[in-house]
Short mmCIF file of N, CA and C and ligand atoms in Angstrom, two decimals:
data_model
loop_
_atom_site.label_atom_id
_atom_site.label_comp_id
_atom_site.label_asym_id
_atom_site.label_seq_id
_atom_site.Cartn_x
_atom_site.Cartn_y
_atom_site.Cartn_z
N MET A 450 -7.33 -11.53 -22.70
CA MET A 450 -7.19 -12.92 -22.25
C MET A 450 -7.12 -13.85 -23.46
N ASP A 451 -6.23 -14.81 -23.34
CA ASP A 451 -6.05 -15.78 -24.41
C ASP A 451 -7.35 -16.55 -24.67
N HIS A 452 -7.59 -16.86 -25.94
CA HIS A 452 -8.85 -17.50 -26.35
C HIS A 452 -9.04 -18.88 -25.70
N ILE A 453 -7.97 -19.67 -25.70
CA ILE A 453 -8.05 -21.03 -25.12
C ILE A 453 -8.35 -20.96 -23.62
N ILE A 454 -7.72 -20.00 -22.96
CA ILE A 454 -7.94 -19.82 -21.51
C ILE A 454 -9.38 -19.42 -21.23
N SER A 455 -9.89 -18.44 -21.98
CA SER A 455 -11.25 -17.99 -21.70
C SER A 455 -12.27 -19.10 -21.98
N ARG A 456 -12.00 -19.95 -22.97
CA ARG A 456 -12.92 -21.06 -23.25
C ARG A 456 -12.88 -22.08 -22.11
N LYS A 457 -11.68 -22.32 -21.61
CA LYS A 457 -11.53 -23.28 -20.50
C LYS A 457 -12.24 -22.76 -19.24
N ILE A 458 -12.05 -21.46 -18.95
CA ILE A 458 -12.71 -20.86 -17.78
C ILE A 458 -14.23 -20.94 -17.93
N SER A 459 -14.67 -20.59 -19.13
CA SER A 459 -16.11 -20.61 -19.40
C SER A 459 -16.69 -22.01 -19.22
N ASN A 460 -15.99 -23.03 -19.72
CA ASN A 460 -16.49 -24.42 -19.61
C ASN A 460 -16.37 -24.96 -18.19
N ASP A 461 -15.16 -24.83 -17.60
CA ASP A 461 -14.90 -25.46 -16.30
C ASP A 461 -15.66 -24.81 -15.16
N TRP A 462 -15.78 -23.48 -15.21
CA TRP A 462 -16.40 -22.77 -14.08
C TRP A 462 -17.80 -22.27 -14.42
N ASN A 463 -18.27 -22.67 -15.57
CA ASN A 463 -19.63 -22.32 -15.98
C ASN A 463 -19.88 -20.81 -15.92
N LEU A 464 -18.94 -20.04 -16.49
CA LEU A 464 -19.08 -18.58 -16.51
C LEU A 464 -19.29 -18.11 -17.95
N SER A 465 -20.19 -17.15 -18.12
CA SER A 465 -20.48 -16.67 -19.47
C SER A 465 -19.34 -15.81 -20.01
N SER A 466 -19.27 -15.69 -21.33
CA SER A 466 -18.24 -14.84 -21.92
C SER A 466 -18.47 -13.37 -21.54
N LYS A 467 -19.74 -13.05 -21.27
CA LYS A 467 -20.06 -11.69 -20.82
C LYS A 467 -19.44 -11.39 -19.45
N ALA A 468 -19.52 -12.39 -18.56
CA ALA A 468 -18.92 -12.22 -17.23
C ALA A 468 -17.40 -12.09 -17.34
N ILE A 469 -16.81 -12.91 -18.19
CA ILE A 469 -15.35 -12.85 -18.36
C ILE A 469 -14.94 -11.47 -18.89
N GLU A 470 -15.69 -10.99 -19.86
CA GLU A 470 -15.42 -9.65 -20.42
C GLU A 470 -15.56 -8.56 -19.36
N GLN A 471 -16.62 -8.67 -18.55
CA GLN A 471 -16.88 -7.66 -17.52
C GLN A 471 -15.72 -7.58 -16.52
N TYR A 472 -15.28 -8.76 -16.05
CA TYR A 472 -14.19 -8.77 -15.06
C TYR A 472 -12.86 -8.32 -15.68
N THR A 473 -12.64 -8.74 -16.93
CA THR A 473 -11.40 -8.35 -17.61
C THR A 473 -11.32 -6.85 -17.77
N SER A 474 -12.41 -6.22 -18.22
CA SER A 474 -12.35 -4.78 -18.45
C SER A 474 -12.40 -4.00 -17.13
N PHE A 475 -13.12 -4.53 -16.12
CA PHE A 475 -13.13 -3.86 -14.81
C PHE A 475 -11.71 -3.82 -14.26
N PHE A 476 -10.99 -4.93 -14.40
CA PHE A 476 -9.62 -4.95 -13.88
C PHE A 476 -8.72 -3.99 -14.65
N SER A 477 -8.76 -4.11 -15.98
CA SER A 477 -7.79 -3.32 -16.77
C SER A 477 -8.13 -1.83 -16.81
N GLU A 478 -9.43 -1.49 -16.74
CA GLU A 478 -9.80 -0.08 -16.89
C GLU A 478 -10.02 0.64 -15.57
N VAL A 479 -10.36 -0.11 -14.51
CA VAL A 479 -10.64 0.56 -13.24
C VAL A 479 -9.55 0.26 -12.19
N ILE A 480 -9.31 -1.02 -11.95
CA ILE A 480 -8.37 -1.37 -10.88
C ILE A 480 -6.92 -1.07 -11.26
N LYS A 481 -6.53 -1.51 -12.45
CA LYS A 481 -5.13 -1.36 -12.87
C LYS A 481 -4.64 0.11 -12.86
N PRO A 482 -5.41 1.07 -13.41
CA PRO A 482 -4.94 2.46 -13.33
C PRO A 482 -4.84 2.97 -11.88
N ALA A 483 -5.74 2.48 -11.00
CA ALA A 483 -5.68 2.90 -9.60
C ALA A 483 -4.44 2.32 -8.91
N ILE A 484 -4.10 1.07 -9.23
CA ILE A 484 -2.91 0.43 -8.66
C ILE A 484 -1.68 1.28 -8.95
N LYS A 485 -1.62 1.82 -10.14
CA LYS A 485 -0.43 2.57 -10.57
C LYS A 485 -0.15 3.79 -9.69
N THR A 486 -1.20 4.30 -9.02
CA THR A 486 -1.00 5.48 -8.17
C THR A 486 -0.72 5.11 -6.71
N LYS A 487 -0.76 3.82 -6.41
CA LYS A 487 -0.51 3.38 -5.02
C LYS A 487 0.99 3.13 -4.85
N TYR A 488 1.76 4.18 -4.95
CA TYR A 488 3.21 4.04 -4.89
C TYR A 488 3.66 3.44 -3.56
N LEU A 489 4.62 2.54 -3.65
CA LEU A 489 5.25 1.92 -2.47
C LEU A 489 4.20 1.41 -1.48
N SER A 490 3.17 0.81 -2.03
CA SER A 490 2.00 0.46 -1.22
C SER A 490 2.31 -0.45 -0.02
N HIS A 491 3.21 -1.42 -0.22
CA HIS A 491 3.55 -2.31 0.91
C HIS A 491 4.17 -1.52 2.06
N LEU A 492 5.06 -0.63 1.67
CA LEU A 492 5.76 0.18 2.67
C LEU A 492 4.78 1.13 3.36
N VAL A 493 3.93 1.76 2.56
CA VAL A 493 2.95 2.70 3.11
C VAL A 493 2.03 2.00 4.11
N THR A 494 1.46 0.86 3.72
CA THR A 494 0.50 0.20 4.63
C THR A 494 1.20 -0.37 5.86
N THR A 495 2.45 -0.80 5.70
CA THR A 495 3.17 -1.34 6.86
C THR A 495 3.42 -0.24 7.90
N ILE A 496 3.89 0.91 7.45
CA ILE A 496 4.14 2.03 8.38
C ILE A 496 2.81 2.50 8.98
N GLU A 497 1.80 2.58 8.11
CA GLU A 497 0.46 3.00 8.55
C GLU A 497 -0.05 2.08 9.68
N ASP A 498 0.08 0.77 9.49
CA ASP A 498 -0.35 -0.19 10.51
C ASP A 498 0.40 0.00 11.81
N MET A 499 1.71 0.23 11.69
CA MET A 499 2.53 0.38 12.90
C MET A 499 2.12 1.61 13.70
N VAL A 500 1.90 2.73 13.01
CA VAL A 500 1.49 3.95 13.72
C VAL A 500 0.08 3.75 14.27
N ASN A 501 -0.78 3.12 13.46
CA ASN A 501 -2.15 2.85 13.89
C ASN A 501 -2.17 2.04 15.19
N ASP A 502 -1.34 0.99 15.24
CA ASP A 502 -1.30 0.13 16.43
C ASP A 502 -0.81 0.91 17.65
N LYS A 503 0.16 1.78 17.41
CA LYS A 503 0.70 2.58 18.50
C LYS A 503 -0.38 3.52 19.07
N ARG A 504 -1.11 4.16 18.13
CA ARG A 504 -2.18 5.07 18.57
C ARG A 504 -3.28 4.31 19.30
N MET A 505 -3.58 3.08 18.77
CA MET A 505 -4.65 2.28 19.36
C MET A 505 -4.30 1.91 20.80
N THR A 506 -3.06 1.46 21.02
CA THR A 506 -2.63 1.08 22.36
C THR A 506 -2.75 2.27 23.32
N LYS A 507 -2.33 3.43 22.86
CA LYS A 507 -2.39 4.65 23.67
C LYS A 507 -3.83 5.01 23.99
N PHE A 508 -4.68 4.94 22.96
CA PHE A 508 -6.09 5.30 23.10
C PHE A 508 -6.81 4.37 24.08
N LEU A 509 -6.55 3.06 23.93
CA LEU A 509 -7.21 2.10 24.82
C LEU A 509 -6.72 2.26 26.26
N LYS A 510 -5.46 2.60 26.41
CA LYS A 510 -4.92 2.82 27.76
C LYS A 510 -5.60 4.01 28.41
N LYS A 511 -5.83 5.04 27.60
CA LYS A 511 -6.51 6.24 28.09
C LYS A 511 -7.91 5.88 28.58
N LEU A 512 -8.60 5.05 27.79
CA LEU A 512 -9.95 4.63 28.19
C LEU A 512 -9.90 3.82 29.47
N ASP A 513 -8.92 2.90 29.54
CA ASP A 513 -8.76 2.07 30.75
C ASP A 513 -8.49 2.95 31.96
N ASP A 514 -7.60 3.92 31.79
CA ASP A 514 -7.24 4.81 32.89
C ASP A 514 -8.45 5.57 33.40
N ASN A 515 -9.41 5.81 32.50
CA ASN A 515 -10.61 6.55 32.90
C ASN A 515 -11.77 5.62 33.26
N GLY A 516 -11.47 4.32 33.34
CA GLY A 516 -12.47 3.34 33.75
C GLY A 516 -13.57 3.11 32.72
N ILE A 517 -13.28 3.45 31.47
CA ILE A 517 -14.28 3.24 30.42
C ILE A 517 -13.99 1.89 29.74
N GLU A 518 -15.02 1.05 29.63
CA GLU A 518 -14.78 -0.24 28.99
C GLU A 518 -15.61 -0.37 27.72
N PRO A 519 -15.11 0.15 26.65
CA PRO A 519 -15.88 0.12 25.40
C PRO A 519 -15.60 -1.19 24.64
N ASP A 520 -16.26 -2.28 25.06
CA ASP A 520 -15.95 -3.59 24.49
C ASP A 520 -16.08 -3.63 22.98
N LYS A 521 -17.16 -3.03 22.49
CA LYS A 521 -17.39 -3.07 21.04
C LYS A 521 -16.32 -2.29 20.30
N LEU A 522 -16.06 -1.09 20.78
CA LEU A 522 -15.05 -0.23 20.15
C LEU A 522 -13.69 -0.90 20.18
N ARG A 523 -13.39 -1.56 21.31
CA ARG A 523 -12.12 -2.27 21.45
C ARG A 523 -11.98 -3.32 20.34
N GLY A 524 -13.06 -4.04 20.08
CA GLY A 524 -13.05 -5.06 19.03
C GLY A 524 -12.83 -4.46 17.65
N PHE A 525 -13.53 -3.36 17.39
CA PHE A 525 -13.38 -2.70 16.08
C PHE A 525 -11.95 -2.22 15.88
N LEU A 526 -11.41 -1.61 16.93
CA LEU A 526 -10.05 -1.07 16.82
C LEU A 526 -9.03 -2.20 16.66
N ALA A 527 -9.22 -3.27 17.45
CA ALA A 527 -8.27 -4.38 17.39
C ALA A 527 -8.28 -5.05 16.02
N SER A 528 -9.44 -5.06 15.37
CA SER A 528 -9.53 -5.68 14.04
C SER A 528 -8.97 -4.77 12.95
N ARG A 529 -8.66 -3.55 13.31
CA ARG A 529 -8.12 -2.53 12.39
C ARG A 529 -9.12 -2.13 11.30
N THR A 530 -10.40 -2.52 11.47
CA THR A 530 -11.40 -2.08 10.49
C THR A 530 -11.79 -0.63 10.77
N ILE A 531 -11.54 -0.19 11.99
CA ILE A 531 -11.61 1.25 12.28
C ILE A 531 -10.19 1.69 12.56
N ARG A 532 -9.77 2.75 11.88
CA ARG A 532 -8.37 3.15 12.01
C ARG A 532 -8.23 4.47 12.74
N LEU A 533 -7.12 4.59 13.45
CA LEU A 533 -6.81 5.86 14.11
C LEU A 533 -5.71 6.60 13.36
N TYR A 534 -5.17 5.95 12.31
CA TYR A 534 -4.10 6.60 11.55
C TYR A 534 -4.10 6.08 10.12
N SER A 535 -4.09 6.98 9.16
CA SER A 535 -4.01 6.61 7.74
C SER A 535 -2.97 7.46 7.05
N ILE A 536 -2.34 6.88 6.03
CA ILE A 536 -1.43 7.66 5.18
C ILE A 536 -2.07 7.79 3.81
N ILE A 537 -2.24 9.03 3.37
CA ILE A 537 -2.86 9.30 2.08
C ILE A 537 -1.80 9.87 1.13
N LEU A 538 -1.78 9.36 -0.10
CA LEU A 538 -0.90 9.92 -1.12
C LEU A 538 -1.72 10.81 -2.04
N GLU A 539 -1.29 12.05 -2.20
CA GLU A 539 -2.09 13.02 -2.96
C GLU A 539 -1.23 13.69 -4.05
N PRO A 540 -1.51 13.39 -5.32
CA PRO A 540 -0.77 14.08 -6.38
C PRO A 540 -1.26 15.52 -6.54
N VAL A 541 -0.36 16.47 -6.56
CA VAL A 541 -0.76 17.88 -6.70
C VAL A 541 0.24 18.63 -7.57
N ASN A 542 -0.16 19.84 -7.95
CA ASN A 542 0.77 20.73 -8.63
C ASN A 542 1.51 21.52 -7.56
N LEU A 543 2.71 21.10 -7.27
CA LEU A 543 3.49 21.73 -6.21
C LEU A 543 4.68 22.46 -6.81
N LYS A 544 5.09 23.53 -6.12
CA LYS A 544 6.37 24.13 -6.50
C LYS A 544 7.49 23.24 -5.95
N ARG A 545 7.24 22.73 -4.72
CA ARG A 545 8.20 21.81 -4.11
C ARG A 545 8.03 20.43 -4.73
N ARG A 546 8.98 19.56 -4.42
CA ARG A 546 8.89 18.21 -4.98
C ARG A 546 7.83 17.38 -4.25
N ALA A 547 7.87 17.45 -2.91
CA ALA A 547 6.89 16.74 -2.10
C ALA A 547 6.89 17.33 -0.70
N THR A 548 5.78 17.14 0.00
CA THR A 548 5.71 17.60 1.38
C THR A 548 4.66 16.78 2.13
N THR A 549 4.80 16.72 3.44
CA THR A 549 3.86 15.93 4.23
C THR A 549 3.16 16.81 5.24
N ARG A 550 1.85 16.68 5.32
CA ARG A 550 1.11 17.39 6.35
C ARG A 550 0.65 16.36 7.38
N HIS A 551 0.98 16.62 8.63
CA HIS A 551 0.62 15.68 9.70
C HIS A 551 -0.69 16.12 10.34
N HIS A 552 -1.63 15.19 10.40
CA HIS A 552 -2.93 15.45 11.03
C HIS A 552 -3.07 14.53 12.24
N PRO A 553 -4.00 14.85 13.15
CA PRO A 553 -4.19 13.95 14.29
C PRO A 553 -4.59 12.53 13.84
N SER A 554 -5.29 12.42 12.73
CA SER A 554 -5.78 11.10 12.30
C SER A 554 -4.95 10.50 11.17
N GLY A 555 -3.82 11.12 10.85
CA GLY A 555 -3.00 10.54 9.78
C GLY A 555 -2.08 11.56 9.15
N ALA A 556 -1.49 11.15 8.04
CA ALA A 556 -0.59 12.07 7.32
C ALA A 556 -0.96 12.06 5.85
N ILE A 557 -0.87 13.24 5.23
CA ILE A 557 -1.09 13.32 3.79
C ILE A 557 0.22 13.68 3.13
N ILE A 558 0.67 12.81 2.23
CA ILE A 558 1.89 13.09 1.48
C ILE A 558 1.48 13.70 0.15
N TYR A 559 1.80 14.98 -0.02
CA TYR A 559 1.54 15.65 -1.30
C TYR A 559 2.79 15.51 -2.15
N TYR A 560 2.63 15.01 -3.36
CA TYR A 560 3.81 14.88 -4.21
C TYR A 560 3.55 15.53 -5.56
N ASN A 561 4.61 16.03 -6.15
CA ASN A 561 4.53 16.70 -7.45
C ASN A 561 4.12 15.69 -8.52
N ALA A 562 2.95 15.93 -9.11
CA ALA A 562 2.38 14.98 -10.06
C ALA A 562 3.16 14.92 -11.37
N HIS A 563 4.07 15.90 -11.58
CA HIS A 563 4.76 15.98 -12.87
C HIS A 563 6.08 15.24 -12.92
N TYR A 564 6.49 14.71 -11.77
CA TYR A 564 7.75 13.97 -11.77
C TYR A 564 7.59 12.61 -12.46
N ASP A 565 8.71 12.06 -12.94
CA ASP A 565 8.68 10.72 -13.51
C ASP A 565 8.32 9.71 -12.42
N GLU A 566 7.76 8.58 -12.85
CA GLU A 566 7.31 7.56 -11.90
C GLU A 566 8.42 7.17 -10.92
N LYS A 567 9.62 6.98 -11.45
CA LYS A 567 10.73 6.54 -10.61
C LYS A 567 11.03 7.56 -9.51
N TYR A 568 10.98 8.85 -9.84
CA TYR A 568 11.32 9.89 -8.86
C TYR A 568 10.17 10.16 -7.90
N LYS A 569 8.94 9.94 -8.36
CA LYS A 569 7.81 10.04 -7.43
C LYS A 569 7.98 9.05 -6.29
N ARG A 570 8.39 7.83 -6.64
CA ARG A 570 8.57 6.79 -5.63
C ARG A 570 9.67 7.18 -4.63
N ILE A 571 10.75 7.75 -5.15
CA ILE A 571 11.85 8.17 -4.28
C ILE A 571 11.40 9.30 -3.35
N LEU A 572 10.66 10.26 -3.91
CA LEU A 572 10.15 11.37 -3.10
C LEU A 572 9.23 10.87 -2.00
N ILE A 573 8.37 9.91 -2.34
CA ILE A 573 7.43 9.37 -1.35
C ILE A 573 8.19 8.59 -0.28
N ALA A 574 9.22 7.84 -0.68
CA ALA A 574 10.04 7.12 0.30
C ALA A 574 10.69 8.10 1.29
N HIS A 575 11.15 9.25 0.78
CA HIS A 575 11.74 10.28 1.63
C HIS A 575 10.69 10.81 2.63
N GLU A 576 9.48 11.09 2.14
CA GLU A 576 8.41 11.59 3.01
C GLU A 576 8.04 10.54 4.06
N LEU A 577 8.05 9.26 3.66
CA LEU A 577 7.77 8.19 4.63
C LEU A 577 8.86 8.18 5.71
N GLY A 578 10.06 8.54 5.34
CA GLY A 578 11.15 8.68 6.31
C GLY A 578 10.81 9.71 7.38
N HIS A 579 10.21 10.82 6.96
CA HIS A 579 9.79 11.85 7.94
C HIS A 579 8.72 11.28 8.88
N ILE A 580 7.79 10.49 8.32
CA ILE A 580 6.72 9.91 9.15
C ILE A 580 7.32 8.92 10.16
N VAL A 581 8.26 8.09 9.68
CA VAL A 581 8.94 7.13 10.57
C VAL A 581 9.65 7.90 11.70
N ASN A 582 10.34 8.98 11.33
CA ASN A 582 11.04 9.80 12.33
C ASN A 582 10.08 10.35 13.37
N LYS A 583 8.97 10.88 12.88
CA LYS A 583 8.03 11.56 13.78
C LYS A 583 7.21 10.59 14.62
N GLU A 584 6.79 9.47 14.00
CA GLU A 584 5.80 8.62 14.66
C GLU A 584 6.37 7.34 15.27
N LEU A 585 7.44 6.81 14.71
CA LEU A 585 7.84 5.45 15.12
C LEU A 585 9.18 5.35 15.84
N LEU A 586 10.15 6.14 15.43
CA LEU A 586 11.46 6.01 16.07
C LEU A 586 11.52 6.89 17.31
N GLU A 587 11.94 6.27 18.40
CA GLU A 587 12.04 7.02 19.65
C GLU A 587 13.37 7.78 19.66
N ASN A 588 13.38 8.86 20.37
CA ASN A 588 14.62 9.62 20.60
C ASN A 588 15.35 10.03 19.32
N THR A 589 14.59 10.35 18.28
CA THR A 589 15.26 10.85 17.08
C THR A 589 14.68 12.20 16.72
N LYS A 590 15.54 13.04 16.15
CA LYS A 590 15.06 14.33 15.65
C LYS A 590 14.86 14.19 14.16
N ASP A 591 13.71 14.66 13.70
CA ASP A 591 13.45 14.58 12.27
C ASP A 591 14.43 15.47 11.51
N SER A 592 14.97 14.95 10.41
CA SER A 592 15.85 15.79 9.59
C SER A 592 15.79 15.33 8.14
N GLU A 593 16.22 16.17 7.23
CA GLU A 593 16.25 15.80 5.81
C GLU A 593 17.23 14.64 5.59
N GLU A 594 18.32 14.66 6.35
CA GLU A 594 19.36 13.64 6.16
C GLU A 594 18.85 12.25 6.55
N THR A 595 18.15 12.16 7.71
CA THR A 595 17.67 10.83 8.11
C THR A 595 16.50 10.38 7.23
N ALA A 596 15.71 11.34 6.72
CA ALA A 596 14.64 10.98 5.78
C ALA A 596 15.26 10.43 4.50
N ASN A 597 16.37 11.02 4.08
CA ASN A 597 17.10 10.50 2.91
C ASN A 597 17.67 9.11 3.18
N LEU A 598 18.20 8.94 4.39
CA LEU A 598 18.76 7.63 4.76
C LEU A 598 17.68 6.57 4.70
N PHE A 599 16.49 6.89 5.26
CA PHE A 599 15.38 5.94 5.21
C PHE A 599 15.01 5.65 3.76
N ALA A 600 14.94 6.71 2.93
CA ALA A 600 14.59 6.52 1.51
C ALA A 600 15.59 5.60 0.84
N TYR A 601 16.86 5.78 1.12
CA TYR A 601 17.87 4.92 0.50
C TYR A 601 17.67 3.46 0.90
N ILE A 602 17.51 3.20 2.20
CA ILE A 602 17.37 1.82 2.68
C ILE A 602 16.12 1.17 2.10
N ALA A 603 15.01 1.94 2.09
CA ALA A 603 13.74 1.39 1.58
C ALA A 603 13.82 1.12 0.08
N MET A 604 14.40 2.04 -0.68
CA MET A 604 14.47 1.85 -2.14
C MET A 604 15.44 0.74 -2.51
N ASP A 605 16.51 0.61 -1.76
CA ASP A 605 17.46 -0.47 -2.00
C ASP A 605 16.80 -1.82 -1.76
N ASP A 606 15.98 -1.88 -0.70
CA ASP A 606 15.26 -3.11 -0.40
C ASP A 606 14.25 -3.44 -1.51
N LYS A 607 13.53 -2.40 -1.98
CA LYS A 607 12.57 -2.58 -3.09
C LYS A 607 13.28 -3.10 -4.33
N ASN A 608 14.42 -2.51 -4.60
CA ASN A 608 15.20 -2.90 -5.77
C ASN A 608 15.58 -4.38 -5.72
N LYS A 609 16.02 -4.79 -4.55
CA LYS A 609 16.39 -6.20 -4.36
C LYS A 609 15.16 -7.08 -4.55
N PHE A 610 14.03 -6.59 -4.05
CA PHE A 610 12.79 -7.38 -4.21
C PHE A 610 12.47 -7.57 -5.68
N TYR A 611 12.51 -6.49 -6.45
CA TYR A 611 12.14 -6.59 -7.87
C TYR A 611 13.14 -7.42 -8.67
N THR A 612 14.43 -7.31 -8.33
CA THR A 612 15.43 -8.00 -9.14
C THR A 612 15.68 -9.43 -8.68
N GLU A 613 15.46 -9.72 -7.39
CA GLU A 613 15.79 -11.06 -6.90
C GLU A 613 14.57 -11.83 -6.37
N GLU A 614 13.99 -11.31 -5.26
CA GLU A 614 12.96 -12.07 -4.57
C GLU A 614 11.74 -12.40 -5.42
N CYS A 615 11.27 -11.41 -6.20
CA CYS A 615 9.95 -11.63 -6.83
C CYS A 615 9.99 -12.61 -7.99
N THR A 616 11.19 -13.02 -8.42
CA THR A 616 11.23 -14.05 -9.47
C THR A 616 10.59 -15.34 -8.98
N ASN A 617 10.56 -15.55 -7.66
CA ASN A 617 9.92 -16.75 -7.10
C ASN A 617 8.40 -16.75 -7.30
N TYR A 618 7.82 -15.55 -7.51
CA TYR A 618 6.36 -15.45 -7.62
C TYR A 618 5.87 -15.46 -9.07
N VAL A 619 6.82 -15.51 -10.00
CA VAL A 619 6.43 -15.41 -11.41
C VAL A 619 6.04 -16.79 -11.96
N SER A 620 4.88 -16.82 -12.63
CA SER A 620 4.46 -18.07 -13.29
C SER A 620 5.03 -18.10 -14.70
N LYS A 621 5.28 -19.32 -15.18
CA LYS A 621 5.90 -19.44 -16.50
C LYS A 621 4.96 -19.07 -17.63
N SER A 622 3.65 -19.28 -17.45
CA SER A 622 2.71 -18.99 -18.54
C SER A 622 1.33 -18.72 -17.98
N ASP A 623 0.42 -18.23 -18.83
CA ASP A 623 -0.95 -18.00 -18.38
C ASP A 623 -1.66 -19.32 -18.02
N ILE A 624 -1.32 -20.38 -18.76
CA ILE A 624 -1.90 -21.71 -18.46
C ILE A 624 -1.44 -22.17 -17.07
N GLN A 625 -0.20 -21.86 -16.74
CA GLN A 625 0.33 -22.21 -15.41
C GLN A 625 -0.45 -21.50 -14.31
N ILE A 626 -0.78 -20.21 -14.54
CA ILE A 626 -1.56 -19.44 -13.56
C ILE A 626 -2.92 -20.10 -13.34
N LEU A 627 -3.55 -20.45 -14.47
CA LEU A 627 -4.88 -21.08 -14.39
C LEU A 627 -4.80 -22.40 -13.62
N ASN A 628 -3.81 -23.22 -13.94
CA ASN A 628 -3.65 -24.51 -13.25
C ASN A 628 -3.38 -24.31 -11.76
N ASP A 629 -2.58 -23.30 -11.44
CA ASP A 629 -2.29 -23.01 -10.02
C ASP A 629 -3.56 -22.64 -9.28
N ILE A 630 -4.43 -21.85 -9.93
CA ILE A 630 -5.69 -21.45 -9.30
C ILE A 630 -6.58 -22.67 -9.09
N ILE A 631 -6.65 -23.52 -10.14
CA ILE A 631 -7.48 -24.73 -10.05
C ILE A 631 -7.00 -25.63 -8.91
N ASN A 632 -5.67 -25.73 -8.75
CA ASN A 632 -5.11 -26.60 -7.71
C ASN A 632 -5.14 -25.99 -6.32
N THR A 633 -5.33 -24.66 -6.24
CA THR A 633 -5.22 -23.99 -4.95
C THR A 633 -6.56 -23.54 -4.37
N CYS A 634 -7.44 -23.05 -5.24
CA CYS A 634 -8.66 -22.42 -4.76
C CYS A 634 -9.86 -23.36 -4.83
N PRO A 635 -10.85 -23.12 -3.95
CA PRO A 635 -12.05 -23.95 -4.00
C PRO A 635 -12.93 -23.61 -5.19
N THR A 636 -13.67 -24.57 -5.67
CA THR A 636 -14.70 -24.30 -6.68
C THR A 636 -16.03 -24.88 -6.22
ZN1 ZN B 1440 12.12 16.21 3.57
#
């Protein structure tokens, strides 16, 4: 962190340099390396939510059909703090490039840990295509070709996001970020 910025944060928000150091290193050493392994995270969580909602509707209907009224459970499920479906990404030493194992409570995408970052993302997009085929699209047969088609559409959209859309979210400088936080967030 820039010296002028850390002095301003320390003065304006009454935070010690020790606290600033702690948060800076926690982010760069713990959170940042973990973020790097959350490939296609927006896409993963969006598909995960959609399958989760589908399972939840089915599950609650089953309870209703049996005359069970689990008010508390209904609230937990509706808030999505309890999930009926999760997608897990698991790096492994595989002979294959990637594969997905479907479980009643979710899917685990195993991907070859030795591939380059760019190809890992493509492989995971392809596996997500299989999940979309199996869980979300009605009247479709899962196939390698449609999983590839999904991967193409998803990666093309990501590409457009990185090259076009996300320029709107970029701040011109670190001082600009700080000023935006001061103007936006409560203190
Ligand atoms: Zn496949």
